[in-house]
């Protein structure tokens, strides 16, 4: 019998962690990546990786509180069992990465140092300078290289995934991919496929994401029948540096280490920022959110910066929206810890952020949503049944999804430094799931007729040829620009249905124009024009999923913010009125949760009229509660809400008693 | 009329074909970098002399100088295209910007080269920590902040190829493994657990194409975009090699 083979698509943290764990279990892996895996987008993660640690435990922290912060920060839109499992694994994952040689910053005693990130009160975040993602990725890259030398991992770098291969029963039996140099298209038969293809920021034109984060692979899986969930939840990072080719991330660690966000009180004050006295500066995050200060969760920081610039017209510059992120007051020892990101700013803006405040503005950063995948809950622990084939398996049998490409861990908004954790964690736990799945397989990919693989290969070849020979009048790069503009304008920080409708109409138009694209490169050797244009088709498909999902969700939750459906915060001075307002607020919150505390699950239809359904969210560990970071009237809302919950639990206890008595 | 920038690109259709120069004239925009220029060419690949051409093939990914993809020769100097700001380039040379592929690697097409050589070097020096497995075995070894500060710069190597390009010892007549690989070998030789495989690494370092082939030109350290102390690693490798050969010679 032929040995088991698994294809892993994507060589970022998730894909490499999965490959290395599978190899350790003796499974042969074909690792397919558009770039040498060491150049994957995980390198861009800067600030750190979260887990409970001995220092935070001393202060009362626990895995449960990490879970609580994560689901509260995520507006309760994630199934809690996988999140619980992830938080439980946190300390072990950091330990493992430590053993693999990651150069984590150290305390004087030689322990790992930690910093604080947004959405928590604890210093949970371990870090390696300000290039933590790079360091973690390299450690996994090194381990995979070791397995490559041992022959268990076969890398196919500069190969592009074109689609999964499904048999007549809809079971995934491999993938088709294309050599990006020679342009050969070939089938890779596999007993299971793990998609670790990352995010889809390029749908928004420029974002903080790398050029490979097109969503192309996700779009291709979606078109093959894999469901797509919570697409409308796109994180816009509060602090990025605008550029002509990309919006460069300025890590949350800048604020974690004491960076302050402000604008001059006088609009477009053109004085040297260092000469503006304290009294004439507006530290709006600190003033509005005294508890969290500059470290409010990302969705809130983003909206506040947006509000200050757009609504209050306090942007630092007149013709460009930006605010100051100020690190000039920090000691040089802190600057040293942030060296990686400060160097990026200095290099790309030609200004030294150690002596002059940085100018930053929010940018599209992360997709909380992604390809749908399953999990199996452990009823005893509340976490996962490890090794269950259901964990991370999509609705297409044999096709698994991990990392940013999945939708499980971050709900409506991701907390900073949780993504590196979720990527490594999902890579680690998908391996035993894949093994169990393969152990139960009756037929192997090697038992399948070769004609099935040949047919799929031929189908993709035909599609490729059609794109190359197309002789229309449309330029794919212009279509991409227009898509990015419309999506960024209408489907990011503040969303209005009438605007989203405009974007949907724009997508209709672009879809039509896409049919008439003409490639400027018609060759059959290292044709990057083809790769981009093909991905553009997938971006249009996913853009529709994102925009339609946003259109239909009439509420505010995490990164998805619609002012027309916002609940007005209590603001009365008179205590009795304030209480009445809080009661109303809680009623509205409850009603909104009853209707919308559910995940969007979208299925593909070739005519573009995708099927939208909704899935209940498992909130069995931490009941949903009002998300009141710095909200006006937070205290009274919490008071009313807690009274309600208390009453509810007394009632249900009484009910149980009544049933028992009857 | 808006300001124009002249960009000259060395082009090569395939691995074994000859090269030619093409000139593009692009609209200037403040804050541009070289990757933006290449994106603009891709969107409208029209040359100054010959009219319609094809997009220039190039490697690029993160665009913030952490992935190492977009190394090329810009105005005669090897560096990353993403961090090469047009304003700075024009200050040095206002009339044009010249882009060429690195010369020490096989050209795949235009500015895109095949750097497998570098990754193979990492295999030869066994650049990894030889852990027992990925199950929970507690934390890694304690390390002083001082040790971490020594280690950190070496871990930033993004295998971009600048050092290889600048090294005179890397040529058709030599099999030198390259400064990057030597530096990675030192990184792991100095790691508390990595050092368990020091002997294996030193075999590669003292063998054919190893440290003996370094001519000490010190070009590598000058072009490294991450300011990695490559020459310090090379000096250490030299010392370790002497010790290693000595030990082996006397069988101790």
PDB file of N, CA, C and O in Angstrom, chain A residues 252-313:
ATOM      1  N   UNK A 252       1.159  47.247  17.029  1.00  0.00           N
ATOM      2  CA  UNK A 252       0.495  47.624  18.268  1.00  0.00           C
ATOM      3  C   UNK A 252       1.496  47.693  19.417  1.00  0.00           C
ATOM      4  O   UNK A 252       1.268  48.357  20.432  1.00  0.00           O
ATOM      5  N   UNK A 253       2.641  47.003  19.261  1.00  0.00           N
ATOM      6  CA  UNK A 253       3.643  47.029  20.328  1.00  0.00           C
ATOM      7  C   UNK A 253       4.144  48.455  20.547  1.00  0.00           C
ATOM      8  O   UNK A 253       4.596  48.790  21.639  1.00  0.00           O
ATOM      9  N   UNK A 254       4.052  49.301  19.533  1.00  0.00           N
ATOM     10  CA  UNK A 254       4.460  50.699  19.721  1.00  0.00           C
ATOM     11  C   UNK A 254       3.619  51.335  20.828  1.00  0.00           C
ATOM     12  O   UNK A 254       4.124  52.093  21.654  1.00  0.00           O
ATOM     13  N   UNK A 255       2.326  50.999  20.861  1.00  0.00           N
ATOM     14  CA  UNK A 255       1.475  51.495  21.942  1.00  0.00           C
ATOM     15  C   UNK A 255       1.650  50.654  23.204  1.00  0.00           C
ATOM     16  O   UNK A 255       1.610  51.168  24.314  1.00  0.00           O
ATOM     17  N   UNK A 256       1.891  49.342  23.009  1.00  0.00           N
ATOM     18  CA  UNK A 256       2.125  48.443  24.143  1.00  0.00           C
ATOM     19  C   UNK A 256       3.322  48.886  24.967  1.00  0.00           C
ATOM     20  O   UNK A 256       3.364  48.698  26.180  1.00  0.00           O
ATOM     21  N   UNK A 257       4.293  49.486  24.316  1.00  0.00           N
ATOM     22  CA  UNK A 257       5.487  49.939  25.017  1.00  0.00           C
ATOM     23  C   UNK A 257       5.370  51.395  25.466  1.00  0.00           C
ATOM     24  O   UNK A 257       6.349  52.000  25.891  1.00  0.00           O
ATOM     25  N   UNK A 258       4.181  51.964  25.316  1.00  0.00           N
ATOM     26  CA  UNK A 258       3.966  53.309  25.852  1.00  0.00           C
ATOM     27  C   UNK A 258       3.733  54.403  24.817  1.00  0.00           C
ATOM     28  O   UNK A 258       3.654  55.584  25.169  1.00  0.00           O
ATOM     29  N   UNK A 259       3.628  54.033  23.546  1.00  0.00           N
ATOM     30  CA  UNK A 259       3.365  55.027  22.507  1.00  0.00           C
ATOM     31  C   UNK A 259       2.006  55.681  22.714  1.00  0.00           C
ATOM     32  O   UNK A 259       1.065  55.043  23.171  1.00  0.00           O
ATOM     33  N   UNK A 260       1.918  56.993  22.420  1.00  0.00           N
ATOM     34  CA  UNK A 260       0.660  57.716  22.633  1.00  0.00           C
ATOM     35  C   UNK A 260       0.147  58.284  21.309  1.00  0.00           C
ATOM     36  O   UNK A 260       0.917  58.777  20.492  1.00  0.00           O
ATOM     37  N   UNK A 261      -1.164  58.198  21.152  1.00  0.00           N
ATOM     38  CA  UNK A 261      -1.783  58.698  19.929  1.00  0.00           C
ATOM     39  C   UNK A 261      -2.408  60.056  20.213  1.00  0.00           C
ATOM     40  O   UNK A 261      -3.107  60.225  21.207  1.00  0.00           O
ATOM     41  N   UNK A 262      -2.131  61.038  19.359  1.00  0.00           N
ATOM     42  CA  UNK A 262      -2.717  62.362  19.571  1.00  0.00           C
ATOM     43  C   UNK A 262      -2.826  63.146  18.282  1.00  0.00           C
ATOM     44  O   UNK A 262      -2.227  62.781  17.255  1.00  0.00           O
ATOM     45  N   UNK A 263      -3.612  64.206  18.351  1.00  0.00           N
ATOM     46  CA  UNK A 263      -3.663  65.199  17.261  1.00  0.00           C
ATOM     47  C   UNK A 263      -3.574  66.578  17.904  1.00  0.00           C
ATOM     48  O   UNK A 263      -3.950  66.750  19.068  1.00  0.00           O
ATOM     49  N   UNK A 264      -3.087  67.569  17.171  1.00  0.00           N
ATOM     50  CA  UNK A 264      -3.118  68.932  17.703  1.00  0.00           C
ATOM     51  C   UNK A 264      -4.577  69.368  17.847  1.00  0.00           C
ATOM     52  O   UNK A 264      -5.422  69.006  17.018  1.00  0.00           O
ATOM     53  N   UNK A 265      -4.867  70.117  18.914  1.00  0.00           N
ATOM     54  CA  UNK A 265      -6.257  70.558  19.103  1.00  0.00           C
ATOM     55  C   UNK A 265      -6.677  71.512  17.989  1.00  0.00           C
ATOM     56  O   UNK A 265      -7.845  71.596  17.628  1.00  0.00           O
ATOM     57  N   UNK A 266      -5.705  72.222  17.481  1.00  0.00           N
ATOM     58  CA  UNK A 266      -5.995  73.136  16.365  1.00  0.00           C
ATOM     59  C   UNK A 266      -5.880  72.337  15.062  1.00  0.00           C
ATOM     60  O   UNK A 266      -4.834  71.738  14.792  1.00  0.00           O
ATOM     61  N   UNK A 267      -6.953  72.319  14.248  1.00  0.00           N
ATOM     62  CA  UNK A 267      -6.915  71.498  13.032  1.00  0.00           C
ATOM     63  C   UNK A 267      -5.725  71.853  12.127  1.00  0.00           C
ATOM     64  O   UNK A 267      -5.427  73.034  11.928  1.00  0.00           O
ATOM     65  N   UNK A 268      -5.062  70.851  11.598  1.00  0.00           N
ATOM     66  CA  UNK A 268      -3.954  70.996  10.644  1.00  0.00           C
ATOM     67  C   UNK A 268      -2.874  71.956  11.134  1.00  0.00           C
ATOM     68  O   UNK A 268      -2.295  72.706  10.363  1.00  0.00           O
ATOM     69  N   UNK A 269      -2.646  71.934  12.430  1.00  0.00           N
ATOM     70  CA  UNK A 269      -1.602  72.759  13.030  1.00  0.00           C
ATOM     71  C   UNK A 269      -0.268  72.419  12.358  1.00  0.00           C
ATOM     72  O   UNK A 269       0.191  71.283  12.430  1.00  0.00           O
ATOM     73  N   UNK A 270       0.344  73.392  11.693  1.00  0.00           N
ATOM     74  CA  UNK A 270       1.543  73.026  10.945  1.00  0.00           C
ATOM     75  C   UNK A 270       2.850  73.292  11.696  1.00  0.00           C
ATOM     76  O   UNK A 270       3.929  73.263  11.116  1.00  0.00           O
ATOM     77  N   UNK A 271       2.731  73.533  13.016  1.00  0.00           N
ATOM     78  CA  UNK A 271       3.959  73.676  13.791  1.00  0.00           C
ATOM     79  C   UNK A 271       4.683  72.337  13.886  1.00  0.00           C
ATOM     80  O   UNK A 271       4.067  71.282  13.726  1.00  0.00           O
ATOM     81  N   UNK A 272       5.958  72.383  14.163  1.00  0.00           N
ATOM     82  CA  UNK A 272       6.704  71.168  14.452  1.00  0.00           C
ATOM     83  C   UNK A 272       6.011  70.485  15.641  1.00  0.00           C
ATOM     84  O   UNK A 272       5.812  71.114  16.683  1.00  0.00           O
ATOM     85  N   UNK A 273       5.615  69.220  15.515  1.00  0.00           N
ATOM     86  CA  UNK A 273       4.839  68.583  16.596  1.00  0.00           C
ATOM     87  C   UNK A 273       5.551  68.654  17.949  1.00  0.00           C
ATOM     88  O   UNK A 273       4.902  68.749  18.991  1.00  0.00           O
ATOM     89  N   UNK A 274       6.879  68.620  17.936  1.00  0.00           N
ATOM     90  CA  UNK A 274       7.606  68.648  19.197  1.00  0.00           C
ATOM     91  C   UNK A 274       7.457  69.990  19.910  1.00  0.00           C
ATOM     92  O   UNK A 274       7.668  70.085  21.118  1.00  0.00           O
ATOM     93  N   UNK A 275       7.072  71.009  19.153  1.00  0.00           N
ATOM     94  CA  UNK A 275       6.952  72.333  19.771  1.00  0.00           C
ATOM     95  C   UNK A 275       5.526  72.618  20.244  1.00  0.00           C
ATOM     96  O   UNK A 275       5.235  73.659  20.812  1.00  0.00           O
ATOM     97  N   UNK A 276       4.619  71.665  19.982  1.00  0.00           N
ATOM     98  CA  UNK A 276       3.231  71.878  20.421  1.00  0.00           C
ATOM     99  C   UNK A 276       3.135  71.507  21.904  1.00  0.00           C
ATOM    100  O   UNK A 276       3.433  70.368  22.275  1.00  0.00           O
ATOM    101  N   UNK A 277       2.760  72.459  22.751  1.00  0.00           N
ATOM    102  CA  UNK A 277       2.714  72.155  24.192  1.00  0.00           C
ATOM    103  C   UNK A 277       1.641  71.110  24.523  1.00  0.00           C
ATOM    104  O   UNK A 277       0.653  70.973  23.779  1.00  0.00           O
ATOM    105  N   UNK A 278       1.859  70.396  25.620  1.00  0.00           N
ATOM    106  CA  UNK A 278       0.929  69.347  26.060  1.00  0.00           C
ATOM    107  C   UNK A 278      -0.523  69.800  26.036  1.00  0.00           C
ATOM    108  O   UNK A 278      -1.397  69.089  25.582  1.00  0.00           O
ATOM    109  N   UNK A 279      -0.742  71.017  26.542  1.00  0.00           N
ATOM    110  CA  UNK A 279      -2.101  71.521  26.668  1.00  0.00           C
ATOM    111  C   UNK A 279      -2.810  71.710  25.332  1.00  0.00           C
ATOM    112  O   UNK A 279      -4.035  71.810  25.273  1.00  0.00           O
ATOM    113  N   UNK A 280      -2.036  71.748  24.270  1.00  0.00           N
ATOM    114  CA  UNK A 280      -2.658  71.943  22.955  1.00  0.00           C
ATOM    115  C   UNK A 280      -2.710  70.644  22.160  1.00  0.00           C
ATOM    116  O   UNK A 280      -2.878  70.648  20.946  1.00  0.00           O
ATOM    117  N   UNK A 281      -2.505  69.543  22.872  1.00  0.00           N
ATOM    118  CA  UNK A 281      -2.591  68.241  22.208  1.00  0.00           C
ATOM    119  C   UNK A 281      -3.843  67.514  22.695  1.00  0.00           C
ATOM    120  O   UNK A 281      -4.216  67.629  23.853  1.00  0.00           O
ATOM    121  N   UNK A 282      -4.443  66.764  21.786  1.00  0.00           N
ATOM    122  CA  UNK A 282      -5.637  66.007  22.147  1.00  0.00           C
ATOM    123  C   UNK A 282      -5.269  64.515  22.121  1.00  0.00           C
ATOM    124  O   UNK A 282      -5.155  63.921  21.044  1.00  0.00           O
ATOM    125  N   UNK A 283      -5.066  63.941  23.319  1.00  0.00           N
ATOM    126  CA  UNK A 283      -4.783  62.498  23.424  1.00  0.00           C
ATOM    127  C   UNK A 283      -6.137  61.793  23.484  1.00  0.00           C
ATOM    128  O   UNK A 283      -6.602  61.392  24.547  1.00  0.00           O
ATOM    129  N   UNK A 284      -6.761  61.674  22.322  1.00  0.00           N
ATOM    130  CA  UNK A 284      -8.183  61.285  22.321  1.00  0.00           C
ATOM    131  C   UNK A 284      -8.447  59.881  22.849  1.00  0.00           C
ATOM    132  O   UNK A 284      -9.474  59.630  23.459  1.00  0.00           O
ATOM    133  N   UNK A 285      -7.545  58.921  22.620  1.00  0.00           N
ATOM    134  CA  UNK A 285      -7.803  57.571  23.146  1.00  0.00           C
ATOM    135  C   UNK A 285      -7.730  57.565  24.675  1.00  0.00           C
ATOM    136  O   UNK A 285      -8.549  56.947  25.343  1.00  0.00           O
ATOM    137  N   UNK A 286      -6.740  58.262  25.197  1.00  0.00           N
ATOM    138  CA  UNK A 286      -6.585  58.297  26.662  1.00  0.00           C
ATOM    139  C   UNK A 286      -7.756  59.021  27.312  1.00  0.00           C
ATOM    140  O   UNK A 286      -8.229  58.626  28.374  1.00  0.00           O
ATOM    141  N   UNK A 287      -8.220  60.087  26.664  1.00  0.00           N
ATOM    142  CA  UNK A 287      -9.336  60.839  27.253  1.00  0.00           C
ATOM    143  C   UNK A 287     -10.639  60.062  27.182  1.00  0.00           C
ATOM    144  O   UNK A 287     -11.429  60.053  28.111  1.00  0.00           O
ATOM    145  N   UNK A 288     -10.838  59.377  26.045  1.00  0.00           N
ATOM    146  CA  UNK A 288     -12.126  58.696  25.882  1.00  0.00           C
ATOM    147  C   UNK A 288     -12.166  57.329  26.560  1.00  0.00           C
ATOM    148  O   UNK A 288     -13.224  56.813  26.879  1.00  0.00           O
ATOM    149  N   UNK A 289     -10.995  56.707  26.707  1.00  0.00           N
ATOM    150  CA  UNK A 289     -10.962  55.355  27.292  1.00  0.00           C
ATOM    151  C   UNK A 289      -9.950  55.298  28.427  1.00  0.00           C
ATOM    152  O   UNK A 289      -8.877  54.702  28.278  1.00  0.00           O
ATOM    153  N   UNK A 290     -10.288  55.906  29.548  1.00  0.00           N
ATOM    154  CA  UNK A 290      -9.306  55.987  30.629  1.00  0.00           C
ATOM    155  C   UNK A 290      -8.786  54.617  31.079  1.00  0.00           C
ATOM    156  O   UNK A 290      -7.634  54.495  31.464  1.00  0.00           O
ATOM    157  N   UNK A 291      -9.618  53.582  30.995  1.00  0.00           N
ATOM    158  CA  UNK A 291      -9.192  52.273  31.502  1.00  0.00           C
ATOM    159  C   UNK A 291      -8.119  51.647  30.599  1.00  0.00           C
ATOM    160  O   UNK A 291      -7.072  51.209  31.065  1.00  0.00           O
ATOM    161  N   UNK A 292      -8.391  51.587  29.313  1.00  0.00           N
ATOM    162  CA  UNK A 292      -7.454  50.942  28.398  1.00  0.00           C
ATOM    163  C   UNK A 292      -6.483  51.937  27.766  1.00  0.00           C
ATOM    164  O   UNK A 292      -5.440  51.565  27.247  1.00  0.00           O
ATOM    165  N   UNK A 293      -6.838  53.192  27.743  1.00  0.00           N
ATOM    166  CA  UNK A 293      -5.966  54.207  27.152  1.00  0.00           C
ATOM    167  C   UNK A 293      -5.672  53.918  25.692  1.00  0.00           C
ATOM    168  O   UNK A 293      -6.582  53.616  24.908  1.00  0.00           O
ATOM    169  N   UNK A 294      -4.402  53.961  25.344  1.00  0.00           N
ATOM    170  CA  UNK A 294      -4.015  53.724  23.947  1.00  0.00           C
ATOM    171  C   UNK A 294      -4.156  52.265  23.545  1.00  0.00           C
ATOM    172  O   UNK A 294      -3.978  51.929  22.387  1.00  0.00           O
ATOM    173  N   UNK A 295      -4.458  51.405  24.513  1.00  0.00           N
ATOM    174  CA  UNK A 295      -4.539  49.970  24.210  1.00  0.00           C
ATOM    175  C   UNK A 295      -5.968  49.440  24.178  1.00  0.00           C
ATOM    176  O   UNK A 295      -6.233  48.331  24.634  1.00  0.00           O
ATOM    177  N   UNK A 296      -6.875  50.220  23.637  1.00  0.00           N
ATOM    178  CA  UNK A 296      -8.223  49.688  23.393  1.00  0.00           C
ATOM    179  C   UNK A 296      -8.104  48.676  22.255  1.00  0.00           C
ATOM    180  O   UNK A 296      -7.133  48.703  21.500  1.00  0.00           O
ATOM    181  N   UNK A 297      -9.093  47.755  22.112  1.00  0.00           N
ATOM    182  CA  UNK A 297      -9.034  46.819  20.990  1.00  0.00           C
ATOM    183  C   UNK A 297      -8.984  47.561  19.655  1.00  0.00           C
ATOM    184  O   UNK A 297      -9.375  48.719  19.556  1.00  0.00           O
ATOM    185  N   UNK A 298      -8.531  46.843  18.655  1.00  0.00           N
ATOM    186  CA  UNK A 298      -8.225  47.476  17.379  1.00  0.00           C
ATOM    187  C   UNK A 298      -9.422  48.133  16.708  1.00  0.00           C
ATOM    188  O   UNK A 298      -9.293  49.201  16.126  1.00  0.00           O
ATOM    189  N   UNK A 299     -10.576  47.476  16.769  1.00  0.00           N
ATOM    190  CA  UNK A 299     -11.727  48.051  16.062  1.00  0.00           C
ATOM    191  C   UNK A 299     -12.072  49.417  16.652  1.00  0.00           C
ATOM    192  O   UNK A 299     -12.424  50.350  15.929  1.00  0.00           O
ATOM    193  N   UNK A 300     -11.927  49.531  17.967  1.00  0.00           N
ATOM    194  CA  UNK A 300     -12.282  50.792  18.618  1.00  0.00           C
ATOM    195  C   UNK A 300     -11.244  51.878  18.304  1.00  0.00           C
ATOM    196  O   UNK A 300     -11.588  52.998  17.922  1.00  0.00           O
ATOM    197  N   UNK A 301      -9.963  51.515  18.418  1.00  0.00           N
ATOM    198  CA  UNK A 301      -8.916  52.487  18.106  1.00  0.00           C
ATOM    199  C   UNK A 301      -9.085  52.991  16.672  1.00  0.00           C
ATOM    200  O   UNK A 301      -8.990  54.191  16.393  1.00  0.00           O
ATOM    201  N   UNK A 302      -9.366  52.082  15.770  1.00  0.00           N
ATOM    202  CA  UNK A 302      -9.532  52.441  14.365  1.00  0.00           C
ATOM    203  C   UNK A 302     -10.683  53.424  14.171  1.00  0.00           C
ATOM    204  O   UNK A 302     -10.548  54.440  13.496  1.00  0.00           O
ATOM    205  N   UNK A 303     -11.826  53.115  14.786  1.00  0.00           N
ATOM    206  CA  UNK A 303     -12.986  54.000  14.616  1.00  0.00           C
ATOM    207  C   UNK A 303     -12.730  55.373  15.223  1.00  0.00           C
ATOM    208  O   UNK A 303     -13.156  56.385  14.684  1.00  0.00           O
ATOM    209  N   UNK A 304     -12.014  55.414  16.340  1.00  0.00           N
ATOM    210  CA  UNK A 304     -11.744  56.697  16.976  1.00  0.00           C
ATOM    211  C   UNK A 304     -10.825  57.559  16.104  1.00  0.00           C
ATOM    212  O   UNK A 304     -11.026  58.762  15.975  1.00  0.00           O
ATOM    213  N   UNK A 305      -9.809  56.926  15.529  1.00  0.00           N
ATOM    214  CA  UNK A 305      -8.895  57.690  14.668  1.00  0.00           C
ATOM    215  C   UNK A 305      -9.664  58.209  13.453  1.00  0.00           C
ATOM    216  O   UNK A 305      -9.539  59.357  13.040  1.00  0.00           O
ATOM    217  N   UNK A 306     -10.485  57.346  12.924  1.00  0.00           N
ATOM    218  CA  UNK A 306     -11.322  57.701  11.786  1.00  0.00           C
ATOM    219  C   UNK A 306     -12.244  58.871  12.159  1.00  0.00           C
ATOM    220  O   UNK A 306     -12.360  59.858  11.427  1.00  0.00           O
ATOM    221  N   UNK A 307     -12.854  58.758  13.333  1.00  0.00           N
ATOM    222  CA  UNK A 307     -13.793  59.782  13.791  1.00  0.00           C
ATOM    223  C   UNK A 307     -13.083  61.133  13.974  1.00  0.00           C
ATOM    224  O   UNK A 307     -13.579  62.168  13.530  1.00  0.00           O
ATOM    225  N   UNK A 308     -11.922  61.090  14.597  1.00  0.00           N
ATOM    226  CA  UNK A 308     -11.181  62.331  14.849  1.00  0.00           C
ATOM    227  C   UNK A 308     -10.794  63.005  13.527  1.00  0.00           C
ATOM    228  O   UNK A 308     -10.895  64.217  13.375  1.00  0.00           O
ATOM    229  N   UNK A 309     -10.397  62.184  12.551  1.00  0.00           N
ATOM    230  CA  UNK A 309      -9.953  62.758  11.275  1.00  0.00           C
ATOM    231  C   UNK A 309     -11.127  63.161  10.381  1.00  0.00           C
ATOM    232  O   UNK A 309     -11.122  64.242   9.791  1.00  0.00           O
ATOM    233  N   UNK A 310     -12.109  62.280  10.269  1.00  0.00           N
ATOM    234  CA  UNK A 310     -13.185  62.511   9.301  1.00  0.00           C
ATOM    235  C   UNK A 310     -14.284  63.397   9.888  1.00  0.00           C
ATOM    236  O   UNK A 310     -14.639  64.420   9.302  1.00  0.00           O
ATOM    237  N   UNK A 311     -14.808  63.022  11.055  1.00  0.00           N
ATOM    238  CA  UNK A 311     -15.942  63.774  11.603  1.00  0.00           C
ATOM    239  C   UNK A 311     -15.508  65.059  12.292  1.00  0.00           C
ATOM    240  O   UNK A 311     -16.130  66.096  12.121  1.00  0.00           O
ATOM    241  N   UNK A 312     -14.439  64.964  13.070  1.00  0.00           N
ATOM    242  CA  UNK A 312     -14.022  66.164  13.802  1.00  0.00           C
ATOM    243  C   UNK A 312     -13.012  66.994  13.023  1.00  0.00           C
ATOM    244  O   UNK A 312     -12.596  68.050  13.490  1.00  0.00           O
ATOM    245  N   UNK A 313     -12.590  66.478  11.896  1.00  0.00           N
ATOM    246  CA  UNK A 313     -11.689  67.199  10.989  1.00  0.00           C
ATOM    247  C   UNK A 313     -10.411  67.661  11.687  1.00  0.00           C
ATOM    248  O   UNK A 313      -9.952  68.783  11.496  1.00  0.00           O
TER     249      UNK A 313
END
